[in-house]
Amino acid sequence: MAGRIPQSFIDELLARVDIVDVINARVPLKKTGRNYVACCPFHDEKTPSFSVSPHKQFYYCFGCGASGSAIGFLMAYEHLSFPEAVETLAAQYGLTVPREGGGGDEDPSRRRQLEALLELNRQAARFYVQRLRAPGGRAARDYLQRRGVDAAVAKRYGLGYAPDAWDNLSRQFDPRLLVEAGLAIERERGGIYDRFRHRLMFPIRNRRGQVIGFGGRALREGEGAKYLNSPETPVFHKGREVYGLYELLQANARPEWILLVEGYMDVVALAQHGIDAAVATLGTAVTAEHLRLLFRHSTSLVCCFDGDAAGRKAAWRALEAALPLLEEGRRLAFLWLPEGEDPDSLVRREGADAFRRRLAGAQPLSEYFFARLTEDLELSRLEDRAELSRRAGPLLKRLPPGAFRRMMQARLVELAGESRVESPVSARRRRAELPQPTLDERAAALLVHYPSLWPQLPQDFRQAAAGGHHGEWLAVLAAAFERGEEGLTALLEGAYRERFQAWREDEAYRQLPSPEGELQAAATALQQRFRRRRIEQLSRKTQLTHEEKAELRRLLRKAGQSHEYTPRR
């Protein structure tokens, strides 16, 4: 993992960014006096209560309390991590994000390579779309028509056609880049040829809408694999990405649930029938990375599998991958398909309403867990109850501490008469020691343990934290608190999972005599440090705007009241 982003760069970035431009590009704003308003993107409302201040470079919703800087807005609106939001903004302003302690992200040649591959993929996707519309794309258009996919859905997913030739792309683009992007294959005797030929093309986009790879469906039976995917490349990793997530979030930034299916056409067909919450794995089994990614966008996932032995085996692997991720409020269920059916064929045969009824009846993980473990046991026998305890014990150890784990443990006790779940104390004893926390880390750890203290902190501290001025950890927490309970359940995931988990399990924070006082002291010290840094930053400027002069006076007044700043002489 690359080093942390220097605070000085975050301050510089926020000084350059105009929050009005950032938000208006995603949520249309209307100017009213000195500020801009809109209906809040974070909760349902008819009268605008979402206000953006160009003077303060801050947004605030009077309806739900969401607030923050441009970075915080991107984190909440596009479900980005703190580094991803910083990099997104930096790219818009032509800045390279530095990292403390080195890291691959600082290598200019590496960055240029990734940018070149993404640009090539973008141009290839555009070429395939053009070929689909051309006379030579009739076979692909006929296939879509037979599957009931109209032009609007094809456009939404960027569907295209790879013509039946060996050199569609190699005649137009750099051969070396084509091979590196997985769009072409090297011949043993020299030269290259196109990987995708006479196939319906599905561009695979990341959460930013960048094309990172492709899937191709054969249009002639018996001619190679039915579905062909891009290989692993520097920008495409099958185990981390899913097909259709970008399109899903464009339709609904906060889906109540997400359906995980196996095929590209399943996603497209469901969207054609108005079911916009489906994504697909990319020819791989469901991994923890897939689930972690999807849980960032919804607390409820449904995995769709065949009801045969192979489908149930795949479902069990998905269940095992999900266990450590089932924090409070998260749900996983399983939708079993009739024999010989897939979501594409089923929704076309039964219709959208019938398919939604099937979704409503999906089997919860808790039911499937014990049904699967007891399918060959007779629980009237002591030996079989002991076997159930032996099977379930190691799996239940993988669940995070909390109500769901306790309830699963209680169910095991009910069925088998005993529990083999490791106690939280034992888990904490096994946890490796952490380095001595910095001031911002201590404040973040206290908030992980005592989230109810967040609203009690001074508003200027909360605004500065949301803006990234108190470091990455507090910015992540501020964004989570803005989202309420949903945001808090997403803390223990992704790049932050290990640190937040360790903080939450640290007994020392639970034994503090006055956590409120500790947190207030940390917040005061952090805010003083921020004011000193901002005063120094403004004092170094040769010319200040009227607003900056007013800000400097205000900062000096606050600093003088607390005796925290001595002007340079």
mmCIF file with all atom_site columns, N, CA and C in Angstrom, residues 137-173:
data_model
loop_
_atom_site.group_PDB
_atom_site.id
_atom_site.type_symbol
_atom_site.label_atom_id
_atom_site.label_alt_id
_atom_site.label_comp_id
_atom_site.label_asym_id
_atom_site.label_entity_id
_atom_site.label_seq_id
_atom_site.pdbx_PDB_ins_code
_atom_site.Cartn_x
_atom_site.Cartn_y
_atom_site.Cartn_z
_atom_site.occupancy
_atom_site.B_iso_or_equiv
_atom_site.pdbx_formal_charge
_atom_site.auth_seq_id
_atom_site.auth_comp_id
_atom_site.auth_asym_id
_atom_site.auth_atom_id
_atom_site.pdbx_PDB_model_num
ATOM 1   N N  . GLY A 1 137 ? -22.294 -4.709  -38.252 1.00 0.00 ? 137 GLY A N  1
ATOM 2   C CA . GLY A 1 137 ? -22.662 -5.136  -36.900 1.00 0.00 ? 137 GLY A CA 1
ATOM 3   C C  . GLY A 1 137 ? -24.030 -5.767  -36.803 1.00 0.00 ? 137 GLY A C  1
ATOM 4   N N  . ARG A 1 138 ? -24.612 -6.147  -37.933 1.00 0.00 ? 138 ARG A N  1
ATOM 5   C CA . ARG A 1 138 ? -25.988 -6.653  -37.922 1.00 0.00 ? 138 ARG A CA 1
ATOM 6   C C  . ARG A 1 138 ? -26.126 -7.914  -37.076 1.00 0.00 ? 138 ARG A C  1
ATOM 7   N N  . ALA A 1 139 ? -25.140 -8.817  -37.133 1.00 0.00 ? 139 ALA A N  1
ATOM 8   C CA . ALA A 1 139 ? -25.246 -10.068 -36.357 1.00 0.00 ? 139 ALA A CA 1
ATOM 9   C C  . ALA A 1 139 ? -25.389 -9.768  -34.868 1.00 0.00 ? 139 ALA A C  1
ATOM 10  N N  . ALA A 1 140 ? -24.624 -8.794  -34.378 1.00 0.00 ? 140 ALA A N  1
ATOM 11  C CA . ALA A 1 140 ? -24.703 -8.430  -32.965 1.00 0.00 ? 140 ALA A CA 1
ATOM 12  C C  . ALA A 1 140 ? -26.037 -7.748  -32.661 1.00 0.00 ? 140 ALA A C  1
ATOM 13  N N  . ARG A 1 141 ? -26.496 -6.893  -33.566 1.00 0.00 ? 141 ARG A N  1
ATOM 14  C CA . ARG A 1 141 ? -27.786 -6.218  -33.341 1.00 0.00 ? 141 ARG A CA 1
ATOM 15  C C  . ARG A 1 141 ? -28.928 -7.233  -33.346 1.00 0.00 ? 141 ARG A C  1
ATOM 16  N N  . ASP A 1 142 ? -28.856 -8.206  -34.249 1.00 0.00 ? 142 ASP A N  1
ATOM 17  C CA . ASP A 1 142 ? -29.893 -9.251  -34.287 1.00 0.00 ? 142 ASP A CA 1
ATOM 18  C C  . ASP A 1 142 ? -29.893 -10.061 -32.996 1.00 0.00 ? 142 ASP A C  1
ATOM 19  N N  . TYR A 1 143 ? -28.708 -10.346 -32.479 1.00 0.00 ? 143 TYR A N  1
ATOM 20  C CA . TYR A 1 143 ? -28.607 -11.101 -31.223 1.00 0.00 ? 143 TYR A CA 1
ATOM 21  C C  . TYR A 1 143 ? -29.280 -10.312 -30.090 1.00 0.00 ? 143 TYR A C  1
ATOM 22  N N  . LEU A 1 144 ? -28.987 -9.020  -29.994 1.00 0.00 ? 144 LEU A N  1
ATOM 23  C CA . LEU A 1 144 ? -29.603 -8.200  -28.950 1.00 0.00 ? 144 LEU A CA 1
ATOM 24  C C  . LEU A 1 144 ? -31.115 -8.134  -29.117 1.00 0.00 ? 144 LEU A C  1
ATOM 25  N N  . GLN A 1 145 ? -31.564 -8.053  -30.354 1.00 0.00 ? 145 GLN A N  1
ATOM 26  C CA . GLN A 1 145 ? -33.013 -8.006  -30.603 1.00 0.00 ? 145 GLN A CA 1
ATOM 27  C C  . GLN A 1 145 ? -33.668 -9.307  -30.147 1.00 0.00 ? 145 GLN A C  1
ATOM 28  N N  . ARG A 1 146 ? -33.024 -10.435 -30.438 1.00 0.00 ? 146 ARG A N  1
ATOM 29  C CA . ARG A 1 146 ? -33.594 -11.735 -30.002 1.00 0.00 ? 146 ARG A CA 1
ATOM 30  C C  . ARG A 1 146 ? -33.652 -11.817 -28.474 1.00 0.00 ? 146 ARG A C  1
ATOM 31  N N  . ARG A 1 147 ? -32.696 -11.175 -27.800 1.00 0.00 ? 147 ARG A N  1
ATOM 32  C CA . ARG A 1 147 ? -32.676 -11.216 -26.330 1.00 0.00 ? 147 ARG A CA 1
ATOM 33  C C  . ARG A 1 147 ? -33.495 -10.094 -25.717 1.00 0.00 ? 147 ARG A C  1
ATOM 34  N N  . GLY A 1 148 ? -34.165 -9.303  -26.552 1.00 0.00 ? 148 GLY A N  1
ATOM 35  C CA . GLY A 1 148 ? -35.063 -8.268  -26.042 1.00 0.00 ? 148 GLY A CA 1
ATOM 36  C C  . GLY A 1 148 ? -34.377 -7.025  -25.516 1.00 0.00 ? 148 GLY A C  1
ATOM 37  N N  . VAL A 1 149 ? -33.123 -6.778  -25.933 1.00 0.00 ? 149 VAL A N  1
ATOM 38  C CA . VAL A 1 149 ? -32.372 -5.622  -25.448 1.00 0.00 ? 149 VAL A CA 1
ATOM 39  C C  . VAL A 1 149 ? -32.545 -4.474  -26.436 1.00 0.00 ? 149 VAL A C  1
ATOM 40  N N  . ASP A 1 150 ? -33.076 -3.351  -25.966 1.00 0.00 ? 150 ASP A N  1
ATOM 41  C CA . ASP A 1 150 ? -33.312 -2.227  -26.881 1.00 0.00 ? 150 ASP A CA 1
ATOM 42  C C  . ASP A 1 150 ? -32.090 -1.313  -26.953 1.00 0.00 ? 150 ASP A C  1
ATOM 43  N N  . ALA A 1 151 ? -32.172 -0.309  -27.822 1.00 0.00 ? 151 ALA A N  1
ATOM 44  C CA . ALA A 1 151 ? -31.041 0.578   -28.083 1.00 0.00 ? 151 ALA A CA 1
ATOM 45  C C  . ALA A 1 151 ? -30.659 1.390   -26.855 1.00 0.00 ? 151 ALA A C  1
ATOM 46  N N  . ALA A 1 152 ? -31.659 1.782   -26.050 1.00 0.00 ? 152 ALA A N  1
ATOM 47  C CA . ALA A 1 152 ? -31.363 2.605   -24.868 1.00 0.00 ? 152 ALA A CA 1
ATOM 48  C C  . ALA A 1 152 ? -30.513 1.839   -23.857 1.00 0.00 ? 152 ALA A C  1
ATOM 49  N N  . VAL A 1 153 ? -30.858 0.583   -23.611 1.00 0.00 ? 153 VAL A N  1
ATOM 50  C CA . VAL A 1 153 ? -30.078 -0.223  -22.663 1.00 0.00 ? 153 VAL A CA 1
ATOM 51  C C  . VAL A 1 153 ? -28.706 -0.534  -23.234 1.00 0.00 ? 153 VAL A C  1
ATOM 52  N N  . ALA A 1 154 ? -28.638 -0.811  -24.540 1.00 0.00 ? 154 ALA A N  1
ATOM 53  C CA . ALA A 1 154 ? -27.340 -1.060  -25.172 1.00 0.00 ? 154 ALA A CA 1
ATOM 54  C C  . ALA A 1 154 ? -26.434 0.156   -25.037 1.00 0.00 ? 154 ALA A C  1
ATOM 55  N N  . LYS A 1 155 ? -26.999 1.342   -25.199 1.00 0.00 ? 155 LYS A N  1
ATOM 56  C CA . LYS A 1 155 ? -26.210 2.567   -25.059 1.00 0.00 ? 155 LYS A CA 1
ATOM 57  C C  . LYS A 1 155 ? -25.781 2.770   -23.615 1.00 0.00 ? 155 LYS A C  1
ATOM 58  N N  . ARG A 1 156 ? -26.692 2.513   -22.679 1.00 0.00 ? 156 ARG A N  1
ATOM 59  C CA . ARG A 1 156 ? -26.370 2.708   -21.263 1.00 0.00 ? 156 ARG A CA 1
ATOM 60  C C  . ARG A 1 156 ? -25.170 1.863   -20.837 1.00 0.00 ? 156 ARG A C  1
ATOM 61  N N  . TYR A 1 157 ? -25.095 0.629   -21.327 1.00 0.00 ? 157 TYR A N  1
ATOM 62  C CA . TYR A 1 157 ? -23.999 -0.267  -20.964 1.00 0.00 ? 157 TYR A CA 1
ATOM 63  C C  . TYR A 1 157 ? -22.837 -0.213  -21.959 1.00 0.00 ? 157 TYR A C  1
ATOM 64  N N  . GLY A 1 158 ? -22.942 0.640   -22.974 1.00 0.00 ? 158 GLY A N  1
ATOM 65  C CA . GLY A 1 158 ? -21.844 0.805   -23.917 1.00 0.00 ? 158 GLY A CA 1
ATOM 66  C C  . GLY A 1 158 ? -21.561 -0.418  -24.751 1.00 0.00 ? 158 GLY A C  1
ATOM 67  N N  . LEU A 1 159 ? -22.606 -1.213  -25.067 1.00 0.00 ? 159 LEU A N  1
ATOM 68  C CA . LEU A 1 159 ? -22.390 -2.450  -25.811 1.00 0.00 ? 159 LEU A CA 1
ATOM 69  C C  . LEU A 1 159 ? -21.854 -2.152  -27.210 1.00 0.00 ? 159 LEU A C  1
ATOM 70  N N  . GLY A 1 160 ? -21.019 -3.056  -27.703 1.00 0.00 ? 160 GLY A N  1
ATOM 71  C CA . GLY A 1 160 ? -20.409 -2.864  -29.018 1.00 0.00 ? 160 GLY A CA 1
ATOM 72  C C  . GLY A 1 160 ? -20.225 -4.174  -29.750 1.00 0.00 ? 160 GLY A C  1
ATOM 73  N N  . TYR A 1 161 ? -19.507 -4.093  -30.848 1.00 0.00 ? 161 TYR A N  1
ATOM 74  C CA . TYR A 1 161 ? -19.281 -5.274  -31.688 1.00 0.00 ? 161 TYR A CA 1
ATOM 75  C C  . TYR A 1 161 ? -17.834 -5.288  -32.161 1.00 0.00 ? 161 TYR A C  1
ATOM 76  N N  . ALA A 1 162 ? -17.161 -6.419  -31.958 1.00 0.00 ? 162 ALA A N  1
ATOM 77  C CA . ALA A 1 162 ? -15.812 -6.636  -32.488 1.00 0.00 ? 162 ALA A CA 1
ATOM 78  C C  . ALA A 1 162 ? -15.950 -7.358  -33.822 1.00 0.00 ? 162 ALA A C  1
ATOM 79  N N  . PRO A 1 163 ? -15.627 -6.705  -34.957 1.00 0.00 ? 163 PRO A N  1
ATOM 80  C CA . PRO A 1 163 ? -15.817 -7.330  -36.275 1.00 0.00 ? 163 PRO A CA 1
ATOM 81  C C  . PRO A 1 163 ? -15.024 -8.617  -36.442 1.00 0.00 ? 163 PRO A C  1
ATOM 82  N N  . ASP A 1 164 ? -15.442 -9.393  -37.430 1.00 0.00 ? 164 ASP A N  1
ATOM 83  C CA . ASP A 1 164 ? -14.850 -10.706 -37.690 1.00 0.00 ? 164 ASP A CA 1
ATOM 84  C C  . ASP A 1 164 ? -13.579 -10.543 -38.519 1.00 0.00 ? 164 ASP A C  1
ATOM 85  N N  . ALA A 1 165 ? -12.555 -10.010 -37.893 1.00 0.00 ? 165 ALA A N  1
ATOM 86  C CA . ALA A 1 165 ? -11.263 -9.812  -38.565 1.00 0.00 ? 165 ALA A CA 1
ATOM 87  C C  . ALA A 1 165 ? -10.158 -9.922  -37.521 1.00 0.00 ? 165 ALA A C  1
ATOM 88  N N  . TRP A 1 166 ? -8.933  -10.159 -37.999 1.00 0.00 ? 166 TRP A N  1
ATOM 89  C CA . TRP A 1 166 ? -7.819  -10.394 -37.096 1.00 0.00 ? 166 TRP A CA 1
ATOM 90  C C  . TRP A 1 166 ? -7.084  -9.108  -36.714 1.00 0.00 ? 166 TRP A C  1
ATOM 91  N N  . ASP A 1 167 ? -7.374  -8.009  -37.420 1.00 0.00 ? 167 ASP A N  1
ATOM 92  C CA . ASP A 1 167 ? -6.564  -6.807  -37.228 1.00 0.00 ? 167 ASP A CA 1
ATOM 93  C C  . ASP A 1 167 ? -7.395  -5.535  -37.077 1.00 0.00 ? 167 ASP A C  1
ATOM 94  N N  . ASN A 1 168 ? -8.592  -5.642  -36.466 1.00 0.00 ? 168 ASN A N  1
ATOM 95  C CA . ASN A 1 168 ? -9.434  -4.456  -36.288 1.00 0.00 ? 168 ASN A CA 1
ATOM 96  C C  . ASN A 1 168 ? -8.710  -3.359  -35.522 1.00 0.00 ? 168 ASN A C  1
ATOM 97  N N  . LEU A 1 169 ? -8.065  -3.737  -34.424 1.00 0.00 ? 169 LEU A N  1
ATOM 98  C CA . LEU A 1 169 ? -7.398  -2.766  -33.569 1.00 0.00 ? 169 LEU A CA 1
ATOM 99  C C  . LEU A 1 169 ? -5.927  -2.595  -33.924 1.00 0.00 ? 169 LEU A C  1
ATOM 100 N N  . SER A 1 170 ? -5.285  -3.673  -34.352 1.00 0.00 ? 170 SER A N  1
ATOM 101 C CA . SER A 1 170 ? -3.844  -3.607  -34.598 1.00 0.00 ? 170 SER A CA 1
ATOM 102 C C  . SER A 1 170 ? -3.492  -2.693  -35.761 1.00 0.00 ? 170 SER A C  1
ATOM 103 N N  . ARG A 1 171 ? -4.467  -2.396  -36.608 1.00 0.00 ? 171 ARG A N  1
ATOM 104 C CA . ARG A 1 171 ? -4.207  -1.456  -37.702 1.00 0.00 ? 171 ARG A CA 1
ATOM 105 C C  . ARG A 1 171 ? -4.254  -0.010  -37.219 1.00 0.00 ? 171 ARG A C  1
ATOM 106 N N  . GLN A 1 172 ? -4.830  0.219   -36.037 1.00 0.00 ? 172 GLN A N  1
ATOM 107 C CA . GLN A 1 172 ? -5.075  1.588   -35.589 1.00 0.00 ? 172 GLN A CA 1
ATOM 108 C C  . GLN A 1 172 ? -4.223  2.025   -34.401 1.00 0.00 ? 172 GLN A C  1
ATOM 109 N N  . PHE A 1 173 ? -3.829  1.071   -33.546 1.00 0.00 ? 173 PHE A N  1
ATOM 110 C CA . PHE A 1 173 ? -3.212  1.440   -32.280 1.00 0.00 ? 173 PHE A CA 1
ATOM 111 C C  . PHE A 1 173 ? -1.840  0.802   -32.114 1.00 0.00 ? 173 PHE A C  1
#
